[in-house]
Amino acid sequence: MTDFLLLMKHELSLVLILVFLLVLKIRSKPIVNSSLINVMNVLLLLNFAWGWMMNANGELFGGMFRNSALLAFEKNILSFGLLIICLQSSGWLKNHKHLPEFYMLIVSTLIGMFFMLSSGNLLMFYLGLELSTIPLAALCNFDLEKPNSSEAAMKMIMSSAFSSGILLFGISLFYGLTGSFSLQSITYYFDGNPLQILSFLMIFSGFAFKLSVVPFHLWTADVYEGAPVSVTSYLSVISKGSMVFVFVSVMYSTFRGMSTIWYDALVVLSIITMVVGNLFALRQNNMKRFLAFSSIAQIGYILIGISGSSDAGMASSIYFILIYIFSNLGAFGVISLISSETGRESVDDFKGLYKTNPMLSWVLALSLFSLAGIPPTAGFFGKIFLLTAGAAKGNYLLITIAALNMIISLYYYLRVIRAIFMDTNENPVRLVQGDWSYKAALIICVAGILITGFTTGLYEYILSLSNGL
C-alpha cells in the first residue's frame, strides 16, 4: 500500500485536485472566479512542491506502471510548467463562465501525460495518450464566442484522431508479432522482420504527428492561432515536452535494436523540420503563428540531440525542454497579457511596444533571445548541449545545417525585437498591467532564463539521472 501511494504520488495528488474541483462544481453555491483562481494557484504550487518529496523507484500492476528518479523529475518539470501557465491565465479566466471546467480539463491532460511517462506497457501508454489529448481539444474551444477557436478544436480532434489511428495500428501489429504489450519484453523479439519494421515506422509516425515534426505538422499553426493563448502555450510547451520525454525513453530503450533505422529517419526529419519551420516563421505576422512555426523549428533541434543515442542525448533533450518552458512561456506570457487586455496579437501591433510597456518589452526580448539561442541566455546552452550530443555520431553535415538554421532564425526573432524597440506605431498598445500572478509568472520565466544559463550543475544533475538508461 505504501509503495502504491509513493509510486503514484504525482498522479494521486492531481486526482485529489480533480475531485476537489468536481465537488466545487456540483455544490449549490458557486465560488467567485478570483477566489478559485487563487485557490488553484496555491494547490498547483503545493502539488509542485510535493513532487520533490518522498519519491520512490519501482513498478506496479505487473510492470504496467513504473516510476524512477528521472520520471519524477520529468513530471516535476511538467507540473512547474502548468503552474506558470495557470498563473499567466488569471487575467483571461477571471471573467470566464466555465472556470472550474478549465481547471478540470487541464489537470486531466496532465494526469494523462504522467501515465504516458510512467507506462511500461504500450496499452497503458495509449490510454495515457488519449487522456492527455481529448481534453486538450476541448480546451482549444474554450474561447466559446470565437469561431476560429471552434475551428482549432475541430482541427485538433481530426489530426489527433488520425495520428492516434496510425499509432494504434502500429501497436496492434507489434502485439500480433510479439504477443506482448510490455515495452521491455518486445525488445527481445526484434529480428529484422519487414512487418516489424513497418509497425515500428507506424509508431514512429504517430510520435512525429504528436511532436509536429514536418511533414506531420498539418494544422499546428492553425490550432495555435485559433486556441486561447494560454492553451496555445500549454500545447507548445507542456504537451510537446511530455511527448519528447516519452519519445526519447521509448527510442532509447524499447526500440534501441532499431537504432540504425530511426537514426536515419531522425536526421532527415530534423533537417526538414528545421528548414520548413524557420522558412515559414519568416513570413508570419500573427504572434501565435510565428511562435507555432518557431516551435516546429525547435523540435528539429531536439531531434538532433535525440539522434545522439546516448545519455548525453537524453539529458540534453530534457534540459532543453526545461529551458524551453522558461523561454516560450516568457514570450507567451507577454502575448497572453496583451491579448487578453487589448485583443491585439499581430507583430505590427507590437511596434513601439517599448514606449508604452518597457518592462514587458524587455521580458519578451529576453525570451526571444533565449529561443534564438543568443548567449548568455539559457537557450544558447540548451542548443549547445543538443548539438554536442548529436555531433557525437560524427555527422558534421547535420550540425552545419543546424548552425545555418540558427542563423536564419535570428532574422525573424530580431524582426520582432526591432518592431518592439525601433519601429514607430501611431496606435501603440496601451499601458498594460497584469495582476500579481502575471508578474510572478514572468519573474519566474526571466529568472529561469538567466539562472539556468549560468549554472552548469542542473545539466550535470539531469545527466546523472540519465546514466545507464
mmCIF file with all atom_site columns, C-alpha atoms in Angstrom, residues 34-105:
data_model
loop_
_atom_site.group_PDB
_atom_site.id
_atom_site.type_symbol
_atom_site.label_atom_id
_atom_site.label_alt_id
_atom_site.label_comp_id
_atom_site.label_asym_id
_atom_site.label_entity_id
_atom_site.label_seq_id
_atom_site.pdbx_PDB_ins_code
_atom_site.Cartn_x
_atom_site.Cartn_y
_atom_site.Cartn_z
_atom_site.occupancy
_atom_site.B_iso_or_equiv
_atom_site.pdbx_formal_charge
_atom_site.auth_seq_id
_atom_site.auth_comp_id
_atom_site.auth_asym_id
_atom_site.auth_atom_id
_atom_site.pdbx_PDB_model_num
ATOM 1  C CA . SER A 1 34  ? -10.968 35.296 -8.425  1.00 0.00 ? 34  SER A CA 1
ATOM 2  C CA . SER A 1 35  ? -11.146 33.148 -5.276  1.00 0.00 ? 35  SER A CA 1
ATOM 3  C CA . LEU A 1 36  ? -10.999 29.895 -7.249  1.00 0.00 ? 36  LEU A CA 1
ATOM 4  C CA . ILE A 1 37  ? -8.046  31.170 -9.287  1.00 0.00 ? 37  ILE A CA 1
ATOM 5  C CA . ASN A 1 38  ? -6.108  31.949 -6.102  1.00 0.00 ? 38  ASN A CA 1
ATOM 6  C CA . VAL A 1 39  ? -7.015  28.587 -4.554  1.00 0.00 ? 39  VAL A CA 1
ATOM 7  C CA . MET A 1 40  ? -5.927  26.701 -7.684  1.00 0.00 ? 40  MET A CA 1
ATOM 8  C CA . ASN A 1 41  ? -2.640  28.585 -7.883  1.00 0.00 ? 41  ASN A CA 1
ATOM 9  C CA . VAL A 1 42  ? -1.897  27.594 -4.289  1.00 0.00 ? 42  VAL A CA 1
ATOM 10 C CA . LEU A 1 43  ? -2.921  23.957 -4.896  1.00 0.00 ? 43  LEU A CA 1
ATOM 11 C CA . LEU A 1 44  ? -0.734  23.709 -8.005  1.00 0.00 ? 44  LEU A CA 1
ATOM 12 C CA . LEU A 1 45  ? 2.181   25.247 -6.101  1.00 0.00 ? 45  LEU A CA 1
ATOM 13 C CA . LEU A 1 46  ? 1.733   22.663 -3.322  1.00 0.00 ? 46  LEU A CA 1
ATOM 14 C CA . ASN A 1 47  ? 1.461   19.923 -5.942  1.00 0.00 ? 47  ASN A CA 1
ATOM 15 C CA . PHE A 1 48  ? 4.762   21.043 -7.461  1.00 0.00 ? 48  PHE A CA 1
ATOM 16 C CA . ALA A 1 49  ? 6.482   21.174 -4.058  1.00 0.00 ? 49  ALA A CA 1
ATOM 17 C CA . TRP A 1 50  ? 5.067   17.729 -3.127  1.00 0.00 ? 50  TRP A CA 1
ATOM 18 C CA . GLY A 1 51  ? 6.518   16.319 -6.333  1.00 0.00 ? 51  GLY A CA 1
ATOM 19 C CA . TRP A 1 52  ? 10.046  16.682 -4.936  1.00 0.00 ? 52  TRP A CA 1
ATOM 20 C CA . MET A 1 53  ? 9.336   14.799 -1.709  1.00 0.00 ? 53  MET A CA 1
ATOM 21 C CA . MET A 1 54  ? 9.372   11.065 -0.918  1.00 0.00 ? 54  MET A CA 1
ATOM 22 C CA . ASN A 1 55  ? 9.895   9.797  -4.447  1.00 0.00 ? 55  ASN A CA 1
ATOM 23 C CA . ALA A 1 56  ? 10.410  6.069  -4.939  1.00 0.00 ? 56  ALA A CA 1
ATOM 24 C CA . ASN A 1 57  ? 11.622  3.743  -7.684  1.00 0.00 ? 57  ASN A CA 1
ATOM 25 C CA . GLY A 1 58  ? 9.638   0.672  -8.664  1.00 0.00 ? 58  GLY A CA 1
ATOM 26 C CA . GLU A 1 59  ? 6.834   -0.891 -10.669 1.00 0.00 ? 59  GLU A CA 1
ATOM 27 C CA . LEU A 1 60  ? 3.139   -1.583 -10.193 1.00 0.00 ? 60  LEU A CA 1
ATOM 28 C CA . PHE A 1 61  ? 0.496   -3.741 -11.886 1.00 0.00 ? 61  PHE A CA 1
ATOM 29 C CA . GLY A 1 62  ? 2.957   -6.241 -13.307 1.00 0.00 ? 62  GLY A CA 1
ATOM 30 C CA . GLY A 1 63  ? 5.179   -3.595 -14.850 1.00 0.00 ? 63  GLY A CA 1
ATOM 31 C CA . MET A 1 64  ? 2.385   -1.594 -16.493 1.00 0.00 ? 64  MET A CA 1
ATOM 32 C CA . PHE A 1 65  ? 3.244   1.402  -14.317 1.00 0.00 ? 65  PHE A CA 1
ATOM 33 C CA . ARG A 1 66  ? 6.752   2.368  -13.231 1.00 0.00 ? 66  ARG A CA 1
ATOM 34 C CA . ASN A 1 67  ? 8.478   5.253  -11.544 1.00 0.00 ? 67  ASN A CA 1
ATOM 35 C CA . SER A 1 68  ? 12.073  6.408  -11.122 1.00 0.00 ? 68  SER A CA 1
ATOM 36 C CA . ALA A 1 69  ? 14.044  9.481  -10.132 1.00 0.00 ? 69  ALA A CA 1
ATOM 37 C CA . LEU A 1 70  ? 14.249  10.599 -13.761 1.00 0.00 ? 70  LEU A CA 1
ATOM 38 C CA . LEU A 1 71  ? 10.497  10.140 -14.332 1.00 0.00 ? 71  LEU A CA 1
ATOM 39 C CA . ALA A 1 72  ? 9.733   12.061 -11.137 1.00 0.00 ? 72  ALA A CA 1
ATOM 40 C CA . PHE A 1 73  ? 11.998  14.869 -12.340 1.00 0.00 ? 73  PHE A CA 1
ATOM 41 C CA . GLU A 1 74  ? 10.230  14.979 -15.719 1.00 0.00 ? 74  GLU A CA 1
ATOM 42 C CA . LYS A 1 75  ? 6.826   15.089 -14.011 1.00 0.00 ? 75  LYS A CA 1
ATOM 43 C CA . ASN A 1 76  ? 8.021   17.927 -11.795 1.00 0.00 ? 76  ASN A CA 1
ATOM 44 C CA . ILE A 1 77  ? 9.098   19.891 -14.877 1.00 0.00 ? 77  ILE A CA 1
ATOM 45 C CA . LEU A 1 78  ? 5.610   19.496 -16.365 1.00 0.00 ? 78  LEU A CA 1
ATOM 46 C CA . SER A 1 79  ? 3.926   20.410 -13.049 1.00 0.00 ? 79  SER A CA 1
ATOM 47 C CA . PHE A 1 80  ? 6.084   23.523 -12.902 1.00 0.00 ? 80  PHE A CA 1
ATOM 48 C CA . GLY A 1 81  ? 5.079   24.492 -16.445 1.00 0.00 ? 81  GLY A CA 1
ATOM 49 C CA . LEU A 1 82  ? 1.388   24.016 -15.608 1.00 0.00 ? 82  LEU A CA 1
ATOM 50 C CA . LEU A 1 83  ? 1.774   26.256 -12.552 1.00 0.00 ? 83  LEU A CA 1
ATOM 51 C CA . ILE A 1 84  ? 3.326   29.044 -14.655 1.00 0.00 ? 84  ILE A CA 1
ATOM 52 C CA . ILE A 1 85  ? 0.603   28.761 -17.310 1.00 0.00 ? 85  ILE A CA 1
ATOM 53 C CA . CYS A 1 86  ? -2.174  28.926 -14.709 1.00 0.00 ? 86  CYS A CA 1
ATOM 54 C CA . LEU A 1 87  ? -0.532  31.993 -13.157 1.00 0.00 ? 87  LEU A CA 1
ATOM 55 C CA . GLN A 1 88  ? -0.483  33.584 -16.600 1.00 0.00 ? 88  GLN A CA 1
ATOM 56 C CA . SER A 1 89  ? -4.100  32.634 -17.312 1.00 0.00 ? 89  SER A CA 1
ATOM 57 C CA . SER A 1 90  ? -5.636  34.544 -14.403 1.00 0.00 ? 90  SER A CA 1
ATOM 58 C CA . GLY A 1 91  ? -6.451  37.684 -16.416 1.00 0.00 ? 91  GLY A CA 1
ATOM 59 C CA . TRP A 1 92  ? -8.182  35.726 -19.159 1.00 0.00 ? 92  TRP A CA 1
ATOM 60 C CA . LEU A 1 93  ? -10.013 33.410 -16.757 1.00 0.00 ? 93  LEU A CA 1
ATOM 61 C CA . LYS A 1 94  ? -11.262 35.902 -14.185 1.00 0.00 ? 94  LYS A CA 1
ATOM 62 C CA . ASN A 1 95  ? -14.446 36.607 -16.171 1.00 0.00 ? 95  ASN A CA 1
ATOM 63 C CA . HIS A 1 96  ? -14.838 33.202 -17.842 1.00 0.00 ? 96  HIS A CA 1
ATOM 64 C CA . LYS A 1 97  ? -18.140 31.390 -17.280 1.00 0.00 ? 97  LYS A CA 1
ATOM 65 C CA . HIS A 1 98  ? -16.610 27.921 -17.114 1.00 0.00 ? 98  HIS A CA 1
ATOM 66 C CA . LEU A 1 99  ? -13.622 28.347 -14.846 1.00 0.00 ? 99  LEU A CA 1
ATOM 67 C CA . PRO A 1 100 ? -13.887 25.009 -12.938 1.00 0.00 ? 100 PRO A CA 1
ATOM 68 C CA . GLU A 1 101 ? -14.178 23.167 -16.246 1.00 0.00 ? 101 GLU A CA 1
ATOM 69 C CA . PHE A 1 102 ? -10.955 24.786 -17.487 1.00 0.00 ? 102 PHE A CA 1
ATOM 70 C CA . TYR A 1 103 ? -9.020  23.549 -14.481 1.00 0.00 ? 103 TYR A CA 1
ATOM 71 C CA . MET A 1 104 ? -10.621 20.096 -14.653 1.00 0.00 ? 104 MET A CA 1
ATOM 72 C CA . LEU A 1 105 ? -9.655  19.701 -18.306 1.00 0.00 ? 105 LEU A CA 1
#
